[in-house]
């Protein structure tokens, strides 16, 4: 104990010194925030808003130089002098072979990003060997060419200067050789005892290679145990399928064939291994072109408001613990029993709708709903004959159970002193383990603790050895997608900080401890693909998918769950619901500035989490937004700010995991509160018996959108499918649309190209992928919590969220808002120095070098899409500069910036077209937001070309311009949002 | 010497008691007027009052310099501005100061053309006040830039990249209007000073003072030819300055009226801005004149008559401003434009409503007291009202700039603006600068136009027989 | 011509009326090179001395026209010829938008012309002038009125002129050295 304390103290001291050493910096200001925004501080601060300048306040040049020295040192340490090197092994680019590197021409490499072990296929853009941007891999079933926020934000994680940069032993820099020495001794003793004292703790994984290694190691040490733990894993699914089929089964859906979808507390459009695919399929069945077209219908039953709930035609807000009851009565209703209870009518109508769409409907249980709900869902899908049509079962893709059970067992053994060597790869259990396991103090009973991770995190601090892990863009590996399809992950760059992949780390426990990741992965597959392997290997790397690896669908028929007869009574008292955060997931992305500053889809909350409650609960407890409360649950307490979420179920509190990190890095440490501190292993996702006590004072939450009320303005046009059919032109009613010729001025003609964009709000799910993609593509800086509080966030593209209707269950509309590139741009006229002007192709262009920063353009922009550099936000660390997109200028202080329609991509395509002596074809240019969008809601192109997709969309009667009455003639237009409610429920 | 004795006073006792107070108290001669005013500069030494006043003002000026240094070093972010409220204190104060800077030229130009002889005793320091106010105002548009060191890009100067200002932008009009106004006011003021500088030159004992004023006087000797050209020039300048005064605040109002923001985009702005400028200008003249005449015992020259006339002008312009507010509200309703209507409603009931209502109190309600003769002839009352109007006019600009911006078209982009300590320090700093310059002026230059005072004397008429 | 021993003769008066009277008589007596000095402008003097109106207004007019033209032409040349740009879809020659600058330029140039013109016509700045050699002339900027007949005048003859000045009942007559 005491020894641990001392060590802890030392580390703290070192850390403190290091952080002091940093001068004014991008990171500095964020770190400042992380350090000073503790609510204590806030309660004592008189004028929070006046604190803004202090971060830059003690700008010390000495400090800066010191910082650069340190940074230089760390880079030297990483064996990284001026530029970066591609891996020595042959990696296969997506379009043309690597020997063809042309300066200024990016190459694309196929790889995949595993999250909770499951892969999303990617194409990574590499500039001179520096990965800067990820795009989706169209060949990959989970991506279909699109991406989500986590994949988009991952390059920033690669270039994060806070990543751990050296092997440490008790805080001292050590070497791989030392570690091997230490390890080989204890391994030899383990060998003698069949490895009875050896435990390996990893994340959940689907990697065949890793599975191979696991078998290898367990063969060497038969008595050893391999534990997997995934804080936001799929334990419930697994358990549910076991309950339903008697064996763990992997289930996925094909929404393409579903007319009616029921989401049982499932956020399938956002989170989950196939979220991107589902969003695409959902949109394909939702988007209508012409009044004839049909549209799918989505029902959602959920406690806290998710984007899936927002897209639903009927959303039923109930406490998470009541979802099971609803599922049961639906199940019974399908058998003909009339449902009872408050939602009887709703359920009956739903049941009829499902019955009417047998084989063309699907019931999706929430990943984190109880096993029973999963089992019931399986039954219903079976009953409706959906299996094989919209629902598919395969063998599990993950290599084992990663639920809390395994971890509980492990901690018990640690307590009992049976664990002598504990190797932790990737996981951060000290932070993520359920509170009741008190993992931290039990960990100290293990004689040898080795930890592999990207950061010197909470767990590293308590381990003897820490090994820097290589980022997925730095390492060889492989992983399966939701349907089992394998991707062989190739690195784009040598490990910046000399990290090791999990494979290389675990090799240390095998017979060949020195094998490189490349040899391990390649070796694994070589065994299985003997005939013309080279060809196969190259093809696999090139495509980013290994064909024929999707697992075969298996016919599994669910048996009635044991407890079906007795519906679990919804427990009394306030309920607490734990969910992974839509921005930082389970906390692993806590040090990612883009994700920290990413407004959460519904609440637009950045830089932290809050206890989300419904309006009714707020009234009952007399709570206001930003009030501080203490949450008491099972004898544990955390302090949290309250946020009232319209449409959140009452008597239920949602807390997002992933915040309150202590050792995340300078961005993530100390942001938000730690919800893991309440979470117990027996009820990891929800439980009742929560008590809320109001504390004095408030904690300011950085919200990017305060007003979600349309004020009766015709900004978002929406209607039901029925209304649309009756009145196809509804989108142009209620506002004055001046005809283009209505102008005192002679028109400017755009005769070459005329770029324009159309955004379909029916398709848009508000998932934020485009926002992060824009961040990544355009080198958009992060301003920190203080900046957001002062209304200075820099997002070129934001997603406006408007609520309408009843406070307890409002409709929610998403409207991506970016520069509209008005032909009669109000911003240009008022610029005194002609820094913003119109291009011959109708782009509204910012000339950063000419801008003096009057901010008049921003004032005069009715859409308020212009962003201003109030400070020198782009003051990046050396290593971060390597991650910038070289095609986009980095803006200095005092300059206005905004969406450019990705002009760099336009020019790229123009050069290509010129070289081939042709016009730019439709689809040659795809903006960053467009490529990222899972739902293909954004279409960009030449509106002079009548056949381009964008022109087609602009011809659609749903197409309208926001604030068209101002006659700004926006080039960005929107397609009105359509919903398809069930008339039966509408009436009720 | 003998000149002093034979200052025998022509009797002016025949002025009836019930008449409105005279523009110059009886019993003065050319000599006494000259001596009394020039003495303030020449014979009286440093006064404690002056030292303390100037000292305080100087310290505030230093605060201003510090704020500016920090601003340039760190960035505009130290202020409270953001998106949507891109303009904050800087522009509010800019318009406020420019407004104040309107009284001087107005008094010296328009009232000269109207042959309002009572102006003679107040125009000098009113003009000085104008210059200093414009100087303070001029700082803000430069400081509020994201990159202040590039402010010169707003001027049309030939450059290799043939980049020019964008002449459709009201900010460019501002540059021309304000710099023209500053130049013309300075010239007008200086021309007005020449004869008095000559007086000081001829009366200064100290060698340094003699040569100082001598150089500034440029060899003026008051010959008939001089006076003839001089009169002509002042008339022409007055004729030019009159439309100029009107144009300046009109152009300033264009900064808002040309935009499309509800609450800015209004055709009533030019007239109502000009009226507001005169309003605040006279309020400031009053605020300064009342203590000054007391301190330097100039009640004889700046009489109750002057204060009353200024009070009447304030009342009149105040009513025009009130009409402006009324029309704004009316148009919002009459236009049937949802954004305009919301804008007014938001001003009255939104988060910034205290500003709006106290603005109404200061600018519309309070000045109505000036209808009462009693109030008009009570110096303390006038002083208080003048100060209230100054505050009111500042509030007006705050309401126009901030409450229009903070909630415009898309509710999603609505935000709030609050000033930071740096906004305040800069604002108070410019007040310091203004006062410091004023103190220097009254110490080193005649604060009342001596030769024009001579014209007011009973003996000044050349027709009456000697 | 040979230089006269003195600059001229100067008479001092106590009232504006006396000065005007004296000026009228002097003019009638045929003197041309003389000037009257007063602590404030006296309109009567002008016609008493039979001055013609100056051409200052013309200077100002020209100044104004030049300023205005250059202002407008600059804007036109810049935005239509030298560097045409599509600014918010507005025409290159945005005539109404060019008016304010044109106006301000007119006033500026005219104003400067007025001041410089006035100084030029008055021959200011003038570092030295003989009249200041008369000690009591210091009062010309305070309370007294002076009339000085210059020796440059063809009809100037020392005794004659002195006697003539005495006849105007001045407070005193003094010689003005060069």
Short mmCIF file of C-alpha atoms in Angstrom, two decimals, chain B residues 61-460:
data_model
loop_
_atom_site.label_atom_id
_atom_site.label_comp_id
_atom_site.label_asym_id
_atom_site.label_seq_id
_atom_site.Cartn_x
_atom_site.Cartn_y
_atom_site.Cartn_z
CA UNK B 61 -4.95 56.89 -19.91
CA UNK B 62 -2.17 54.60 -18.75
CA UNK B 63 -4.79 51.94 -18.01
CA UNK B 64 -5.94 52.38 -21.59
CA UNK B 65 -2.42 51.91 -22.91
CA UNK B 66 -2.02 48.76 -20.84
CA UNK B 67 -5.29 47.33 -22.08
CA UNK B 68 -4.29 48.06 -25.67
CA UNK B 69 -0.88 46.45 -25.20
CA UNK B 70 -2.47 43.31 -23.78
CA UNK B 71 -5.07 43.28 -26.53
CA UNK B 72 -2.46 43.43 -29.27
CA UNK B 73 -0.31 40.84 -27.53
CA UNK B 74 -2.98 38.23 -26.89
CA UNK B 75 -5.89 38.87 -29.20
CA UNK B 76 -9.40 40.21 -29.47
CA UNK B 77 -10.54 37.20 -27.47
CA UNK B 78 -9.83 39.03 -24.23
CA UNK B 79 -13.04 40.93 -24.96
CA UNK B 80 -16.49 39.47 -24.59
CA UNK B 81 -17.26 39.35 -28.31
CA UNK B 82 -18.23 36.04 -29.92
CA UNK B 83 -20.43 34.61 -32.64
CA UNK B 84 -23.24 35.81 -33.00
CA UNK B 85 -22.31 39.04 -31.21
CA UNK B 86 -19.25 40.01 -33.25
CA UNK B 87 -19.37 43.63 -32.18
CA UNK B 88 -19.41 44.56 -28.52
CA UNK B 89 -18.22 47.44 -26.40
CA UNK B 90 -15.78 48.59 -29.06
CA UNK B 91 -18.48 49.60 -31.52
CA UNK B 92 -20.87 50.78 -28.81
CA UNK B 93 -18.22 53.14 -27.51
CA UNK B 94 -17.15 54.15 -30.99
CA UNK B 95 -20.64 55.34 -31.85
CA UNK B 96 -21.04 56.94 -28.45
CA UNK B 97 -17.86 58.98 -28.75
CA UNK B 98 -18.53 59.96 -32.35
CA UNK B 99 -21.95 61.14 -31.27
CA UNK B 100 -20.46 63.28 -28.54
CA UNK B 101 -18.07 64.65 -31.11
CA UNK B 102 -20.91 66.27 -32.98
CA UNK B 103 -21.77 69.21 -30.74
CA UNK B 104 -18.58 71.17 -31.32
CA UNK B 105 -18.67 71.46 -35.07
CA UNK B 106 -22.40 71.89 -34.94
CA UNK B 107 -22.16 74.83 -32.55
CA UNK B 108 -19.35 76.51 -34.42
CA UNK B 109 -20.66 75.81 -37.92
CA UNK B 110 -24.44 75.72 -37.95
CA UNK B 111 -24.95 78.30 -35.22
CA UNK B 112 -22.41 80.52 -36.96
CA UNK B 113 -24.40 80.34 -40.18
CA UNK B 114 -27.54 81.05 -38.17
CA UNK B 115 -25.76 84.06 -36.66
CA UNK B 116 -26.41 82.77 -33.13
CA UNK B 117 -24.00 85.10 -31.38
CA UNK B 118 -24.51 83.34 -28.02
CA UNK B 119 -22.44 80.47 -29.36
CA UNK B 120 -19.27 82.59 -29.21
CA UNK B 121 -18.43 81.72 -25.64
CA UNK B 122 -18.92 77.96 -25.87
CA UNK B 123 -17.82 77.06 -29.37
CA UNK B 124 -14.10 76.97 -28.60
CA UNK B 125 -14.11 74.25 -25.97
CA UNK B 126 -17.03 72.54 -27.65
CA UNK B 127 -14.80 72.17 -30.70
CA UNK B 128 -11.91 70.98 -28.56
CA UNK B 129 -14.24 68.45 -26.99
CA UNK B 130 -15.22 67.34 -30.49
CA UNK B 131 -11.62 66.72 -31.45
CA UNK B 132 -10.86 64.73 -28.33
CA UNK B 133 -14.07 62.72 -28.59
CA UNK B 134 -13.29 61.89 -32.22
CA UNK B 135 -9.78 60.89 -31.17
CA UNK B 136 -11.23 58.47 -28.62
CA UNK B 137 -13.79 57.20 -31.11
CA UNK B 138 -11.12 56.71 -33.75
CA UNK B 139 -9.24 54.28 -31.51
CA UNK B 140 -12.01 51.70 -31.39
CA UNK B 141 -12.47 50.71 -35.03
CA UNK B 142 -8.74 50.04 -35.13
CA UNK B 143 -8.55 48.18 -31.83
CA UNK B 144 -11.58 45.99 -32.51
CA UNK B 145 -9.90 44.46 -35.59
CA UNK B 146 -8.71 40.91 -35.27
CA UNK B 147 -5.37 42.11 -36.62
CA UNK B 148 -5.15 45.81 -35.62
CA UNK B 149 -1.70 46.20 -37.12
CA UNK B 150 -3.25 45.83 -40.56
CA UNK B 151 -5.70 48.71 -40.09
CA UNK B 152 -3.96 50.64 -42.86
CA UNK B 153 -5.42 48.16 -45.34
CA UNK B 154 -8.65 50.11 -45.04
CA UNK B 155 -7.06 53.07 -46.80
CA UNK B 156 -6.69 53.13 -50.57
CA UNK B 157 -2.95 53.13 -51.12
CA UNK B 158 -1.20 51.85 -54.22
CA UNK B 159 0.40 48.43 -53.66
CA UNK B 160 2.13 45.84 -55.78
CA UNK B 161 -0.77 43.39 -55.54
CA UNK B 162 -3.20 46.15 -56.51
CA UNK B 163 -5.41 45.25 -53.58
CA UNK B 164 -7.86 48.00 -52.78
CA UNK B 165 -10.52 48.65 -50.20
CA UNK B 166 -13.99 47.34 -50.99
CA UNK B 167 -15.89 50.57 -51.50
CA UNK B 168 -19.32 49.03 -51.04
CA UNK B 169 -18.61 48.42 -47.38
CA UNK B 170 -19.96 50.98 -44.90
CA UNK B 171 -16.80 50.49 -42.90
CA UNK B 172 -14.85 52.12 -45.73
CA UNK B 173 -17.34 54.98 -45.77
CA UNK B 174 -16.66 55.24 -42.06
CA UNK B 175 -12.96 55.53 -42.63
CA UNK B 176 -13.47 58.42 -45.05
CA UNK B 177 -16.19 60.12 -43.04
CA UNK B 178 -14.43 59.98 -39.70
CA UNK B 179 -11.02 60.98 -41.00
CA UNK B 180 -12.53 63.83 -43.00
CA UNK B 181 -14.48 64.93 -39.99
CA UNK B 182 -11.40 64.84 -37.78
CA UNK B 183 -9.36 66.83 -40.32
CA UNK B 184 -11.97 69.50 -40.96
CA UNK B 185 -12.76 69.92 -37.27
CA UNK B 186 -9.07 70.31 -36.51
CA UNK B 187 -8.61 72.93 -39.23
CA UNK B 188 -11.74 74.79 -38.20
CA UNK B 189 -10.62 74.77 -34.59
CA UNK B 190 -7.15 75.94 -35.42
CA UNK B 191 -8.33 78.72 -37.73
CA UNK B 192 -10.60 79.86 -34.94
CA UNK B 193 -7.63 79.93 -32.59
CA UNK B 194 -5.28 82.05 -34.72
CA UNK B 195 -6.40 85.53 -33.57
CA UNK B 196 -6.41 84.46 -29.94
CA UNK B 197 -2.99 82.90 -30.31
CA UNK B 198 -1.90 86.30 -31.54
CA UNK B 199 -3.39 87.85 -28.42
CA UNK B 200 -1.54 85.40 -26.21
CA UNK B 201 1.64 86.04 -28.18
CA UNK B 202 1.33 89.77 -27.55
CA UNK B 203 0.51 89.33 -23.85
CA UNK B 204 2.85 86.50 -22.85
CA UNK B 205 5.71 87.60 -20.58
CA UNK B 206 7.76 84.40 -20.67
CA UNK B 207 10.08 84.12 -23.66
CA UNK B 208 9.19 80.50 -24.27
CA UNK B 209 5.46 81.20 -24.10
CA UNK B 210 5.93 84.19 -26.44
CA UNK B 211 7.67 82.14 -29.11
CA UNK B 212 5.33 79.17 -28.60
CA UNK B 213 2.21 81.20 -29.23
CA UNK B 214 4.05 83.34 -31.75
CA UNK B 215 4.82 80.37 -33.95
CA UNK B 216 1.25 79.10 -33.68
CA UNK B 217 -0.14 82.55 -34.47
CA UNK B 218 1.84 82.55 -37.74
CA UNK B 219 2.33 86.31 -37.64
CA UNK B 220 -1.31 87.27 -37.39
CA UNK B 221 -1.64 90.99 -36.94
CA UNK B 222 -5.36 91.55 -37.20
CA UNK B 223 -5.22 93.77 -40.24
CA UNK B 224 -8.43 94.53 -42.11
CA UNK B 225 -7.29 92.40 -45.05
CA UNK B 226 -6.60 89.48 -42.68
CA UNK B 227 -9.98 89.79 -41.06
CA UNK B 228 -11.71 89.97 -44.41
CA UNK B 229 -10.20 86.74 -45.75
CA UNK B 230 -10.52 85.21 -42.31
CA UNK B 231 -14.23 85.87 -42.07
CA UNK B 232 -14.73 84.53 -45.57
CA UNK B 233 -12.77 81.38 -44.77
CA UNK B 234 -14.69 80.70 -41.55
CA UNK B 235 -17.98 81.16 -43.35
CA UNK B 236 -16.95 78.75 -46.10
CA UNK B 237 -15.67 76.23 -43.57
CA UNK B 238 -18.90 76.53 -41.64
CA UNK B 239 -20.80 75.96 -44.87
CA UNK B 240 -18.74 72.83 -45.55
CA UNK B 241 -18.75 71.54 -42.00
CA UNK B 242 -22.53 71.71 -41.71
CA UNK B 243 -23.32 68.98 -44.25
CA UNK B 244 -20.24 67.14 -43.01
CA UNK B 245 -21.56 66.93 -39.46
CA UNK B 246 -24.81 65.55 -40.77
CA UNK B 247 -23.02 63.11 -43.06
CA UNK B 248 -20.71 61.65 -40.45
CA UNK B 249 -23.32 60.15 -38.20
CA UNK B 250 -25.40 59.26 -41.21
CA UNK B 251 -22.50 57.15 -42.44
CA UNK B 252 -22.02 55.70 -38.97
CA UNK B 253 -25.67 54.73 -39.00
CA UNK B 254 -25.08 53.02 -42.37
CA UNK B 255 -22.80 50.56 -40.58
CA UNK B 256 -26.03 49.18 -39.23
CA UNK B 257 -28.67 50.24 -41.72
CA UNK B 258 -26.86 48.68 -44.70
CA UNK B 259 -26.80 45.27 -43.01
CA UNK B 260 -29.69 42.81 -43.05
CA UNK B 261 -29.88 42.19 -39.33
CA UNK B 262 -33.32 42.90 -37.82
CA UNK B 263 -32.92 45.94 -35.59
CA UNK B 264 -30.12 47.28 -37.77
CA UNK B 265 -31.72 47.29 -41.18
CA UNK B 266 -33.87 50.41 -40.75
CA UNK B 267 -34.32 53.47 -42.96
CA UNK B 268 -34.98 55.71 -39.97
CA UNK B 269 -31.43 55.27 -38.76
CA UNK B 270 -29.66 58.23 -40.41
CA UNK B 271 -31.91 61.03 -39.14
CA UNK B 272 -32.33 59.47 -35.78
CA UNK B 273 -28.62 58.82 -35.37
CA UNK B 274 -27.83 62.44 -36.27
CA UNK B 275 -30.38 63.73 -33.82
CA UNK B 276 -29.03 61.38 -31.21
CA UNK B 277 -25.52 62.61 -31.88
CA UNK B 278 -26.48 66.25 -31.37
CA UNK B 279 -28.44 65.22 -28.32
CA UNK B 280 -25.49 63.49 -26.69
CA UNK B 281 -23.11 66.17 -27.93
CA UNK B 282 -24.94 68.97 -26.18
CA UNK B 283 -25.38 66.81 -23.10
CA UNK B 284 -21.61 66.43 -22.97
CA UNK B 285 -20.95 70.14 -23.57
CA UNK B 286 -23.31 70.87 -20.69
CA UNK B 287 -21.62 68.26 -18.51
CA UNK B 288 -18.27 69.95 -19.10
CA UNK B 289 -19.33 73.58 -19.22
CA UNK B 290 -21.08 73.61 -15.86
CA UNK B 291 -18.08 72.56 -13.76
CA UNK B 292 -15.66 74.57 -15.92
CA UNK B 293 -17.43 77.91 -15.55
CA UNK B 294 -17.54 77.31 -11.81
CA UNK B 295 -13.86 76.34 -11.51
CA UNK B 296 -12.56 79.26 -13.54
CA UNK B 297 -15.23 81.77 -12.55
CA UNK B 298 -16.48 82.19 -16.10
CA UNK B 299 -20.12 82.65 -15.14
CA UNK B 300 -19.94 86.03 -16.82
CA UNK B 301 -19.23 84.53 -20.21
CA UNK B 302 -20.99 81.17 -20.04
CA UNK B 303 -24.22 82.50 -18.61
CA UNK B 304 -27.51 80.86 -17.74
CA UNK B 305 -28.61 81.92 -21.22
CA UNK B 306 -26.20 79.48 -22.80
CA UNK B 307 -27.25 76.64 -20.55
CA UNK B 308 -30.90 77.36 -21.27
CA UNK B 309 -30.38 77.42 -25.01
CA UNK B 310 -28.48 74.16 -24.89
CA UNK B 311 -31.22 72.68 -22.72
CA UNK B 312 -33.78 73.65 -25.37
CA UNK B 313 -31.71 72.03 -28.11
CA UNK B 314 -31.43 68.89 -25.98
CA UNK B 315 -35.15 68.85 -25.51
CA UNK B 316 -35.75 69.21 -29.24
CA UNK B 317 -33.24 66.54 -30.32
CA UNK B 318 -34.39 64.33 -27.46
CA UNK B 319 -37.87 64.43 -28.92
CA UNK B 320 -36.54 63.47 -32.36
CA UNK B 321 -34.71 60.53 -30.81
CA UNK B 322 -37.87 59.48 -28.99
CA UNK B 323 -39.66 59.63 -32.32
CA UNK B 324 -36.94 57.37 -33.73
CA UNK B 325 -37.61 54.76 -31.05
CA UNK B 326 -41.30 55.02 -31.73
CA UNK B 327 -40.88 54.54 -35.48
CA UNK B 328 -38.60 51.54 -34.93
CA UNK B 329 -41.33 49.89 -32.92
CA UNK B 330 -44.07 50.95 -35.29
CA UNK B 331 -42.22 49.70 -38.36
CA UNK B 332 -41.54 46.38 -36.67
CA UNK B 333 -45.27 45.96 -36.26
CA UNK B 334 -46.26 47.53 -39.58
CA UNK B 335 -43.73 45.56 -41.64
CA UNK B 336 -45.45 42.34 -40.51
CA UNK B 337 -41.96 40.82 -40.63
CA UNK B 338 -41.66 38.08 -38.03
CA UNK B 339 -37.98 38.77 -37.47
CA UNK B 340 -38.50 42.51 -36.98
CA UNK B 341 -41.38 41.90 -34.62
CA UNK B 342 -39.41 39.40 -32.62
CA UNK B 343 -36.48 41.80 -32.47
CA UNK B 344 -38.53 44.55 -30.79
CA UNK B 345 -40.28 42.08 -28.56
CA UNK B 346 -36.91 40.66 -27.57
CA UNK B 347 -35.63 44.14 -26.74
CA UNK B 348 -38.59 44.81 -24.51
CA UNK B 349 -38.88 41.43 -22.83
CA UNK B 350 -35.68 39.55 -23.66
CA UNK B 351 -32.63 39.02 -21.47
CA UNK B 352 -31.41 42.55 -22.14
CA UNK B 353 -34.70 44.26 -21.29
CA UNK B 354 -33.22 46.21 -18.33
CA UNK B 355 -30.98 48.03 -20.80
CA UNK B 356 -33.90 48.87 -23.06
CA UNK B 357 -36.13 50.20 -20.35
CA UNK B 358 -33.45 52.22 -18.60
CA UNK B 359 -32.61 53.62 -22.03
CA UNK B 360 -36.22 54.77 -22.34
CA UNK B 361 -36.05 56.28 -18.87
CA UNK B 362 -32.83 58.17 -19.55
CA UNK B 363 -33.47 59.37 -23.10
CA UNK B 364 -37.21 59.78 -23.33
CA UNK B 365 -38.65 60.38 -19.87
CA UNK B 366 -35.99 62.41 -18.07
CA UNK B 367 -35.46 65.15 -20.69
CA UNK B 368 -39.18 65.97 -20.57
CA UNK B 369 -38.35 67.86 -17.36
CA UNK B 370 -36.71 70.44 -19.61
CA UNK B 371 -40.15 71.69 -20.59
CA UNK B 372 -40.19 73.44 -17.20
CA UNK B 373 -38.52 76.86 -17.10
CA UNK B 374 -37.65 76.20 -13.49
CA UNK B 375 -35.60 73.16 -14.40
CA UNK B 376 -33.98 74.95 -17.33
CA UNK B 377 -32.76 77.72 -15.04
CA UNK B 378 -31.45 75.43 -12.29
CA UNK B 379 -27.82 74.65 -12.99
CA UNK B 380 -27.58 71.53 -10.79
CA UNK B 381 -30.72 70.07 -12.42
CA UNK B 382 -29.30 70.69 -15.87
CA UNK B 383 -26.05 69.05 -14.85
CA UNK B 384 -27.79 65.91 -13.58
CA UNK B 385 -30.04 65.67 -16.64
CA UNK B 386 -27.05 66.10 -18.95
CA UNK B 387 -25.27 63.21 -17.27
CA UNK B 388 -28.37 61.02 -17.43
CA UNK B 389 -28.65 61.73 -21.15
CA UNK B 390 -25.00 60.79 -21.65
CA UNK B 391 -25.68 57.43 -20.00
CA UNK B 392 -28.89 57.04 -21.95
CA UNK B 393 -27.16 57.56 -25.26
CA UNK B 394 -24.55 54.95 -24.35
CA UNK B 395 -27.35 52.53 -23.49
CA UNK B 396 -29.01 53.27 -26.82
CA UNK B 397 -25.93 52.13 -28.69
CA UNK B 398 -25.63 49.05 -26.48
CA UNK B 399 -29.23 48.11 -27.19
CA UNK B 400 -28.84 48.65 -30.93
CA UNK B 401 -25.58 46.74 -31.27
CA UNK B 402 -25.98 43.85 -28.85
CA UNK B 403 -29.67 43.06 -28.65
CA UNK B 404 -30.00 43.12 -32.43
CA UNK B 405 -27.09 40.73 -32.92
CA UNK B 406 -27.60 38.26 -30.12
CA UNK B 407 -30.83 36.88 -31.53
CA UNK B 408 -31.15 37.12 -35.28
CA UNK B 409 -32.59 34.72 -37.83
CA UNK B 410 -31.73 31.14 -36.82
CA UNK B 411 -32.61 30.40 -33.18
CA UNK B 412 -29.87 27.78 -33.25
CA UNK B 413 -27.22 30.49 -33.43
CA UNK B 414 -28.58 32.69 -30.67
CA UNK B 415 -26.17 33.64 -27.92
CA UNK B 416 -25.39 36.14 -25.21
CA UNK B 417 -22.77 38.84 -24.85
CA UNK B 418 -21.18 40.04 -21.63
CA UNK B 419 -18.26 42.45 -21.44
CA UNK B 420 -15.05 41.40 -19.73
CA UNK B 421 -12.85 43.49 -17.47
CA UNK B 422 -10.84 44.35 -20.57
CA UNK B 423 -13.88 45.81 -22.28
CA UNK B 424 -14.41 47.99 -19.25
CA UNK B 425 -10.79 49.02 -18.81
CA UNK B 426 -10.63 50.08 -22.45
CA UNK B 427 -13.83 52.09 -22.19
CA UNK B 428 -12.86 53.83 -18.96
CA UNK B 429 -9.40 54.29 -20.40
CA UNK B 430 -10.74 56.33 -23.30
CA UNK B 431 -12.71 58.49 -20.90
CA UNK B 432 -9.37 59.10 -19.17
CA UNK B 433 -7.72 60.01 -22.45
CA UNK B 434 -10.56 62.39 -23.25
CA UNK B 435 -10.31 64.18 -19.93
CA UNK B 436 -6.51 64.30 -20.01
CA UNK B 437 -6.58 66.04 -23.39
CA UNK B 438 -9.27 68.38 -22.13
CA UNK B 439 -7.23 69.34 -19.08
CA UNK B 440 -4.20 70.07 -21.24
CA UNK B 441 -6.36 72.17 -23.53
CA UNK B 442 -7.77 74.39 -20.81
CA UNK B 443 -4.32 74.82 -19.37
CA UNK B 444 -2.53 75.89 -22.56
CA UNK B 445 -5.16 77.41 -24.85
CA UNK B 446 -7.92 79.94 -24.32
CA UNK B 447 -11.01 77.90 -23.67
CA UNK B 448 -13.23 80.75 -24.80
CA UNK B 449 -12.80 82.54 -28.11
CA UNK B 450 -11.54 85.96 -26.99
CA UNK B 451 -12.01 87.87 -30.21
CA UNK B 452 -15.52 86.57 -30.63
CA UNK B 453 -16.29 87.65 -27.08
CA UNK B 454 -15.11 91.12 -27.98
CA UNK B 455 -17.75 91.17 -30.70
CA UNK B 456 -20.43 90.69 -28.07
CA UNK B 457 -19.44 93.76 -26.11
CA UNK B 458 -21.67 96.82 -26.30
CA UNK B 459 -18.74 98.95 -27.50
CA UNK B 460 -18.03 96.66 -30.40
#
